[in-house]
């Protein structure tokens, strides 16, 4: 009996060890809004639609995962909705901020803004050994891109995925189309630089908590306008055309004014320039007439 219990315990330990050291692909990874969400954490919130963190390898303990999940929930309901339709800010997270009105006895569903989620893995499946930093970044971004399509947490590009690759101590912030206007590349680099020391020492809870705070501050800020190179080129071309037009007009006016003056009224530099032009014209005409006479002489 004791041997059977020991064998069962050993089997459970081996399975859990194999699971915790599994190499994930985007297709195998649990879905936060699907039936496999139960794999994301040992302890789930009462409403699974309020789950924003997926840690199937249990890098975080239960209390840390729940604390981060509460921070992510507060971020979702604490940021403004920038979608074109207000209904897009309720899809996928039904009842995210349900408030009960005592007077009317009815409930009103609140709105969420940006949806930030966290995906944590111990390792990803790689086809190469000893990958470079660029290859790791490319693999992590590919994984985030696939998760963005599978999870579909934002209906108008208002989602952000924070990805943790524990084996290589790597973190990626992957904003969708709308969120990218509020969290630019430089801002993402600055955030990751601030928590790099925590990540290198496997202090993932502290690092992720700080990242959530930084993202909330950025997502509550103003949209960062992007420079439209096409419009900028058009403006530069129009400006140059206007300057050239003004320059040519001024030159034409100057020549006309100087040409209408009598010889004695013209300034000395202008008179000299006119004399040179007249002399050059006479020389050209004289040479031309000489050339014609020469051709007539040698012609039979």
Short mmCIF file of C-alpha atoms in Angstrom, two decimals:
data_model
loop_
_atom_site.label_atom_id
_atom_site.label_comp_id
_atom_site.label_asym_id
_atom_site.label_seq_id
_atom_site.Cartn_x
_atom_site.Cartn_y
_atom_site.Cartn_z
CA UNK A 1 0.00 0.00 0.00
CA UNK A 2 2.78 2.38 0.93
CA UNK A 3 4.61 1.55 -2.28
CA UNK A 4 1.48 2.33 -4.32
CA UNK A 5 1.10 5.69 -2.58
CA UNK A 6 4.76 6.47 -3.18
CA UNK A 7 4.43 5.48 -6.82
CA UNK A 8 1.35 7.68 -7.24
CA UNK A 9 3.11 10.61 -5.58
CA UNK A 10 6.13 10.11 -7.81
CA UNK A 11 3.90 10.01 -10.88
CA UNK A 12 2.11 13.21 -9.86
CA UNK A 13 5.44 14.91 -9.22
CA UNK A 14 6.78 13.80 -12.61
CA UNK A 15 3.67 15.02 -14.42
CA UNK A 16 3.74 18.37 -12.63
CA UNK A 17 7.46 18.74 -13.32
CA UNK A 18 6.96 17.93 -16.97
CA UNK A 19 4.07 20.38 -17.16
CA UNK A 20 6.01 23.16 -15.45
CA UNK A 21 8.95 22.67 -17.80
CA UNK A 22 6.85 22.29 -20.95
CA UNK A 23 7.72 24.30 -24.00
CA UNK A 24 4.61 26.19 -25.00
CA UNK A 25 3.30 27.10 -28.42
CA UNK A 26 0.62 29.70 -29.04
CA UNK A 27 -1.87 26.99 -29.98
CA UNK A 28 -1.29 24.98 -26.79
CA UNK A 29 -1.34 27.96 -24.46
CA UNK A 30 -4.57 28.39 -22.43
CA UNK A 31 -7.22 30.83 -23.62
CA UNK A 32 -8.24 33.51 -21.10
CA UNK A 33 -11.75 33.65 -22.54
CA UNK A 34 -12.10 29.97 -23.39
CA UNK A 35 -12.69 26.74 -21.49
CA UNK A 36 -8.94 26.25 -20.93
CA UNK A 37 -8.80 29.33 -18.69
CA UNK A 38 -8.86 26.97 -15.69
CA UNK A 39 -5.24 26.09 -16.52
CA UNK A 40 -4.15 29.70 -16.05
CA UNK A 41 -4.22 29.70 -12.25
CA UNK A 42 -4.86 27.41 -9.31
CA UNK A 43 -7.28 29.93 -7.77
CA UNK A 44 -9.77 31.65 -10.07
CA UNK A 45 -11.96 34.72 -9.42
CA UNK A 46 -15.68 34.09 -9.05
CA UNK A 47 -16.31 35.55 -12.50
CA UNK A 48 -13.89 33.99 -14.97
CA UNK A 49 -14.48 36.94 -17.29
CA UNK A 50 -12.48 38.95 -14.76
CA UNK A 51 -9.37 36.84 -15.32
CA UNK A 52 -6.51 38.79 -16.90
CA UNK A 53 -3.45 36.73 -16.00
CA UNK A 54 -2.42 33.31 -17.29
CA UNK A 55 0.37 31.46 -15.49
CA UNK A 56 0.05 27.75 -16.32
CA UNK A 57 3.61 27.02 -15.13
CA UNK A 58 2.84 28.60 -11.73
CA UNK A 59 5.75 31.02 -11.77
CA UNK A 60 3.75 33.14 -9.29
CA UNK A 61 2.11 31.88 -6.14
CA UNK A 62 -1.66 32.10 -5.67
CA UNK A 63 -1.69 35.31 -3.65
CA UNK A 64 0.62 37.08 -6.10
CA UNK A 65 -1.48 36.02 -9.09
CA UNK A 66 -4.71 37.22 -7.47
CA UNK A 67 -3.13 40.52 -6.43
CA UNK A 68 -1.89 41.20 -9.96
CA UNK A 69 -5.28 40.20 -11.36
CA UNK A 70 -6.99 42.79 -9.13
CA UNK A 71 -4.57 45.45 -10.37
CA UNK A 72 -5.34 44.52 -13.98
CA UNK A 73 -9.08 44.67 -13.28
CA UNK A 74 -8.71 48.12 -11.71
CA UNK A 75 -6.71 49.25 -14.75
CA UNK A 76 -9.45 48.04 -17.12
CA UNK A 77 -12.23 49.94 -15.35
CA UNK A 78 -9.97 52.89 -14.52
CA UNK A 79 -8.94 53.83 -18.06
CA UNK A 80 -11.14 55.66 -20.58
CA UNK A 81 -12.86 54.01 -23.52
CA UNK A 82 -11.52 55.31 -26.85
CA UNK A 83 -13.50 53.00 -29.13
CA UNK A 84 -15.85 54.52 -31.70
CA UNK A 85 -18.85 52.71 -30.21
CA UNK A 86 -19.40 52.51 -26.47
CA UNK A 87 -20.70 48.97 -26.85
CA UNK A 88 -17.18 47.89 -27.85
CA UNK A 89 -16.06 48.68 -24.31
CA UNK A 90 -18.31 46.03 -22.78
CA UNK A 91 -17.86 43.14 -25.21
CA UNK A 92 -15.89 40.24 -23.82
CA UNK A 93 -15.94 41.47 -20.23
CA UNK A 94 -19.61 41.44 -19.42
CA UNK A 95 -20.46 42.85 -16.05
CA UNK A 96 -16.95 44.12 -15.48
CA UNK A 97 -18.18 47.01 -13.36
CA UNK A 98 -21.73 46.20 -12.45
CA UNK A 99 -23.23 48.78 -10.10
CA UNK A 100 -26.57 48.35 -8.35
CA UNK A 101 -28.88 51.33 -8.10
CA UNK A 102 -30.82 51.10 -4.83
CA UNK A 103 -33.49 53.61 -5.82
CA UNK A 104 -34.47 52.05 -9.12
CA UNK A 105 -33.54 48.50 -8.14
CA UNK A 106 -31.76 47.99 -11.44
CA UNK A 107 -28.16 47.40 -12.35
CA UNK A 108 -26.12 49.33 -14.89
CA UNK A 109 -23.16 47.83 -16.62
CA UNK A 110 -20.05 49.98 -16.49
CA UNK A 111 -17.49 50.40 -19.23
CA UNK A 112 -13.89 49.35 -19.43
CA UNK A 113 -11.12 51.13 -21.26
CA UNK A 114 -7.85 49.39 -22.06
CA UNK A 115 -7.58 45.68 -21.28
CA UNK A 116 -4.11 44.66 -20.13
CA UNK A 117 -3.42 40.95 -19.70
CA UNK A 118 -0.36 38.99 -18.59
CA UNK A 119 0.93 35.77 -20.15
CA UNK A 120 3.70 33.95 -18.28
CA UNK A 121 5.61 30.92 -19.52
CA UNK A 122 8.67 29.14 -18.32
CA UNK A 123 9.76 28.35 -21.85
CA UNK A 124 8.58 28.51 -25.44
CA UNK A 125 9.11 25.92 -28.10
CA UNK A 126 12.16 26.85 -30.19
CA UNK A 127 13.63 25.24 -33.28
CA UNK A 128 17.17 26.33 -32.46
CA UNK A 129 19.71 26.03 -29.68
CA UNK A 130 21.43 29.05 -28.13
CA UNK A 131 19.27 31.66 -29.88
CA UNK A 132 20.43 35.24 -30.15
CA UNK A 133 18.67 38.15 -28.46
CA UNK A 134 17.09 39.18 -31.76
CA UNK A 135 15.77 35.65 -32.32
CA UNK A 136 14.33 35.56 -28.80
CA UNK A 137 12.59 38.88 -29.35
CA UNK A 138 11.19 37.73 -32.68
CA UNK A 139 9.89 34.50 -31.14
CA UNK A 140 8.32 36.33 -28.20
CA UNK A 141 6.63 38.89 -30.45
CA UNK A 142 5.31 36.12 -32.69
CA UNK A 143 3.83 34.40 -29.63
CA UNK A 144 2.21 37.66 -28.47
CA UNK A 145 0.80 38.32 -31.93
CA UNK A 146 -0.84 34.90 -31.95
CA UNK A 147 -2.23 35.38 -28.43
CA UNK A 148 -3.66 38.75 -29.39
CA UNK A 149 -5.67 37.07 -32.13
CA UNK A 150 -6.78 34.14 -29.93
CA UNK A 151 -7.67 36.05 -26.79
CA UNK A 152 -9.28 39.02 -28.61
CA UNK A 153 -9.69 40.97 -25.37
CA UNK A 154 -10.17 44.34 -27.07
CA UNK A 155 -12.75 45.03 -29.77
CA UNK A 156 -11.05 48.15 -31.15
CA UNK A 157 -7.36 47.48 -30.61
CA UNK A 158 -7.55 48.56 -26.96
CA UNK A 159 -5.63 45.62 -25.51
CA UNK A 160 -2.09 45.15 -24.23
CA UNK A 161 -0.32 41.85 -23.55
CA UNK A 162 2.56 41.74 -21.09
CA UNK A 163 4.56 38.60 -21.84
CA UNK A 164 7.05 37.01 -19.44
CA UNK A 165 9.54 34.39 -20.64
CA UNK A 166 10.96 33.15 -17.37
CA UNK A 167 13.66 30.86 -18.77
CA UNK A 168 15.41 33.71 -20.59
CA UNK A 169 14.31 36.38 -18.07
CA UNK A 170 12.68 38.29 -20.90
CA UNK A 171 9.64 40.56 -20.87
CA UNK A 172 7.68 41.98 -23.81
CA UNK A 173 4.95 44.64 -23.82
CA UNK A 174 2.72 44.04 -26.85
CA UNK A 175 0.06 46.73 -27.44
CA UNK A 176 -2.67 46.42 -30.04
CA UNK A 177 -3.33 49.04 -32.71
CA UNK A 178 -5.13 51.65 -30.57
CA UNK A 179 -3.09 51.05 -27.41
CA UNK A 180 0.13 51.56 -29.38
CA UNK A 181 -0.76 55.24 -29.77
CA UNK A 182 -0.67 55.64 -25.99
CA UNK A 183 2.27 53.34 -25.21
CA UNK A 184 4.91 54.10 -27.82
CA UNK A 185 8.06 52.11 -28.53
CA UNK A 186 10.22 54.49 -26.50
CA UNK A 187 7.83 54.37 -23.55
CA UNK A 188 7.82 50.58 -23.64
CA UNK A 189 11.61 50.53 -23.66
CA UNK A 190 11.70 52.87 -20.67
CA UNK A 191 9.23 50.74 -18.71
CA UNK A 192 11.17 47.54 -19.39
CA UNK A 193 14.43 49.25 -18.48
CA UNK A 194 13.00 50.24 -15.10
CA UNK A 195 12.08 46.65 -14.20
CA UNK A 196 15.03 44.90 -15.84
CA UNK A 197 16.90 44.40 -12.57
CA UNK A 198 13.82 42.83 -10.97
CA UNK A 199 13.35 40.53 -13.96
CA UNK A 200 16.97 39.38 -13.90
CA UNK A 201 16.57 38.34 -10.25
CA UNK A 202 13.23 36.55 -10.87
CA UNK A 203 11.23 39.07 -8.85
CA UNK A 204 8.36 38.77 -11.28
CA UNK A 205 5.59 39.92 -8.96
CA UNK A 206 7.35 43.19 -8.17
CA UNK A 207 8.32 43.71 -11.82
CA UNK A 208 4.80 43.05 -13.14
CA UNK A 209 3.20 45.21 -10.46
CA UNK A 210 5.43 48.12 -11.48
CA UNK A 211 4.72 47.52 -15.18
CA UNK A 212 0.96 47.62 -14.51
CA UNK A 213 1.32 50.94 -12.70
CA UNK A 214 3.39 52.43 -15.52
CA UNK A 215 0.95 51.21 -18.17
CA UNK A 216 -2.01 52.65 -16.29
CA UNK A 217 -0.30 56.04 -16.18
CA UNK A 218 0.50 55.96 -19.90
CA UNK A 219 -2.93 54.70 -20.95
CA UNK A 220 -4.62 57.49 -18.99
CA UNK A 221 -2.48 60.06 -20.78
CA UNK A 222 -2.82 61.78 -24.12
CA UNK A 223 -2.51 60.02 -27.44
CA UNK A 224 0.94 60.35 -28.96
CA UNK A 225 0.54 61.83 -32.43
CA UNK A 226 2.53 60.15 -35.15
CA UNK A 227 4.34 62.11 -37.87
CA UNK A 228 2.71 61.54 -41.25
CA UNK A 229 5.69 61.48 -43.62
CA UNK A 230 3.46 61.79 -46.68
CA UNK A 231 1.79 64.95 -45.41
CA UNK A 232 5.14 66.34 -44.27
CA UNK A 233 6.67 65.76 -47.72
CA UNK A 234 3.69 67.46 -49.37
CA UNK A 235 4.02 70.50 -47.11
CA UNK A 236 7.76 70.77 -47.82
CA UNK A 237 7.16 70.51 -51.58
CA UNK A 238 4.44 73.18 -51.48
CA UNK A 239 6.67 75.46 -49.41
CA UNK A 240 9.56 75.12 -51.87
CA UNK A 241 7.23 75.78 -54.80
CA UNK A 242 5.93 78.94 -53.15
CA UNK A 243 9.47 80.18 -52.44
CA UNK A 244 10.58 79.53 -56.02
CA UNK A 245 7.50 81.30 -57.37
CA UNK A 246 8.20 84.35 -55.21
CA UNK A 247 11.87 84.37 -56.25
CA UNK A 248 11.07 84.13 -59.97
CA UNK A 249 8.40 86.83 -59.69
CA UNK A 250 10.83 89.17 -57.94
CA UNK A 251 13.49 88.56 -60.60
CA UNK A 252 11.05 89.23 -63.44
CA UNK A 253 9.84 92.42 -61.79
CA UNK A 254 13.41 93.57 -61.22
CA UNK A 255 14.39 92.98 -64.85
CA UNK A 256 11.29 94.77 -66.09
CA UNK A 257 11.88 97.74 -63.85
CA UNK A 258 15.53 98.01 -64.85
CA UNK A 259 14.72 97.49 -68.52
CA UNK A 260 12.21 100.36 -68.57
CA UNK A 261 14.74 102.82 -67.18
CA UNK A 262 16.63 105.13 -69.49
CA UNK A 263 20.31 104.47 -69.92
CA UNK A 264 21.44 107.40 -67.78
CA UNK A 265 18.94 106.52 -65.02
CA UNK A 266 20.17 102.96 -64.65
CA UNK A 267 22.62 102.17 -61.86
CA UNK A 268 26.22 101.67 -62.96
CA UNK A 269 26.26 97.88 -62.31
CA UNK A 270 23.06 97.50 -64.32
CA UNK A 271 24.46 99.60 -67.19
CA UNK A 272 27.59 97.48 -67.29
CA UNK A 273 25.57 94.28 -67.29
CA UNK A 274 23.37 95.59 -70.11
CA UNK A 275 26.43 96.67 -72.10
CA UNK A 276 27.97 93.22 -71.72
CA UNK A 277 24.77 91.55 -72.85
CA UNK A 278 24.50 93.90 -75.85
CA UNK A 279 28.14 93.28 -76.74
CA UNK A 280 27.66 89.54 -76.50
CA UNK A 281 24.56 89.73 -78.67
CA UNK A 282 26.35 91.77 -81.34
CA UNK A 283 29.25 89.31 -81.32
CA UNK A 284 26.92 86.36 -81.79
CA UNK A 285 25.07 88.11 -84.62
CA UNK A 286 28.32 89.11 -86.34
CA UNK A 287 29.75 85.61 -86.11
CA UNK A 288 26.50 84.21 -87.42
CA UNK A 289 26.50 86.49 -90.46
CA UNK A 290 30.16 85.65 -91.14
CA UNK A 291 29.38 81.95 -90.99
CA UNK A 292 26.51 82.35 -93.46
CA UNK A 293 28.69 84.30 -95.91
CA UNK A 294 31.40 81.65 -95.65
CA UNK A 295 28.91 78.89 -96.42
CA UNK A 296 27.63 80.84 -99.45
CA UNK A 297 31.18 81.25 -100.77
CA UNK A 298 32.09 77.57 -100.56
CA UNK A 299 28.74 76.41 -101.90
CA UNK A 300 28.86 75.52 -105.67
#
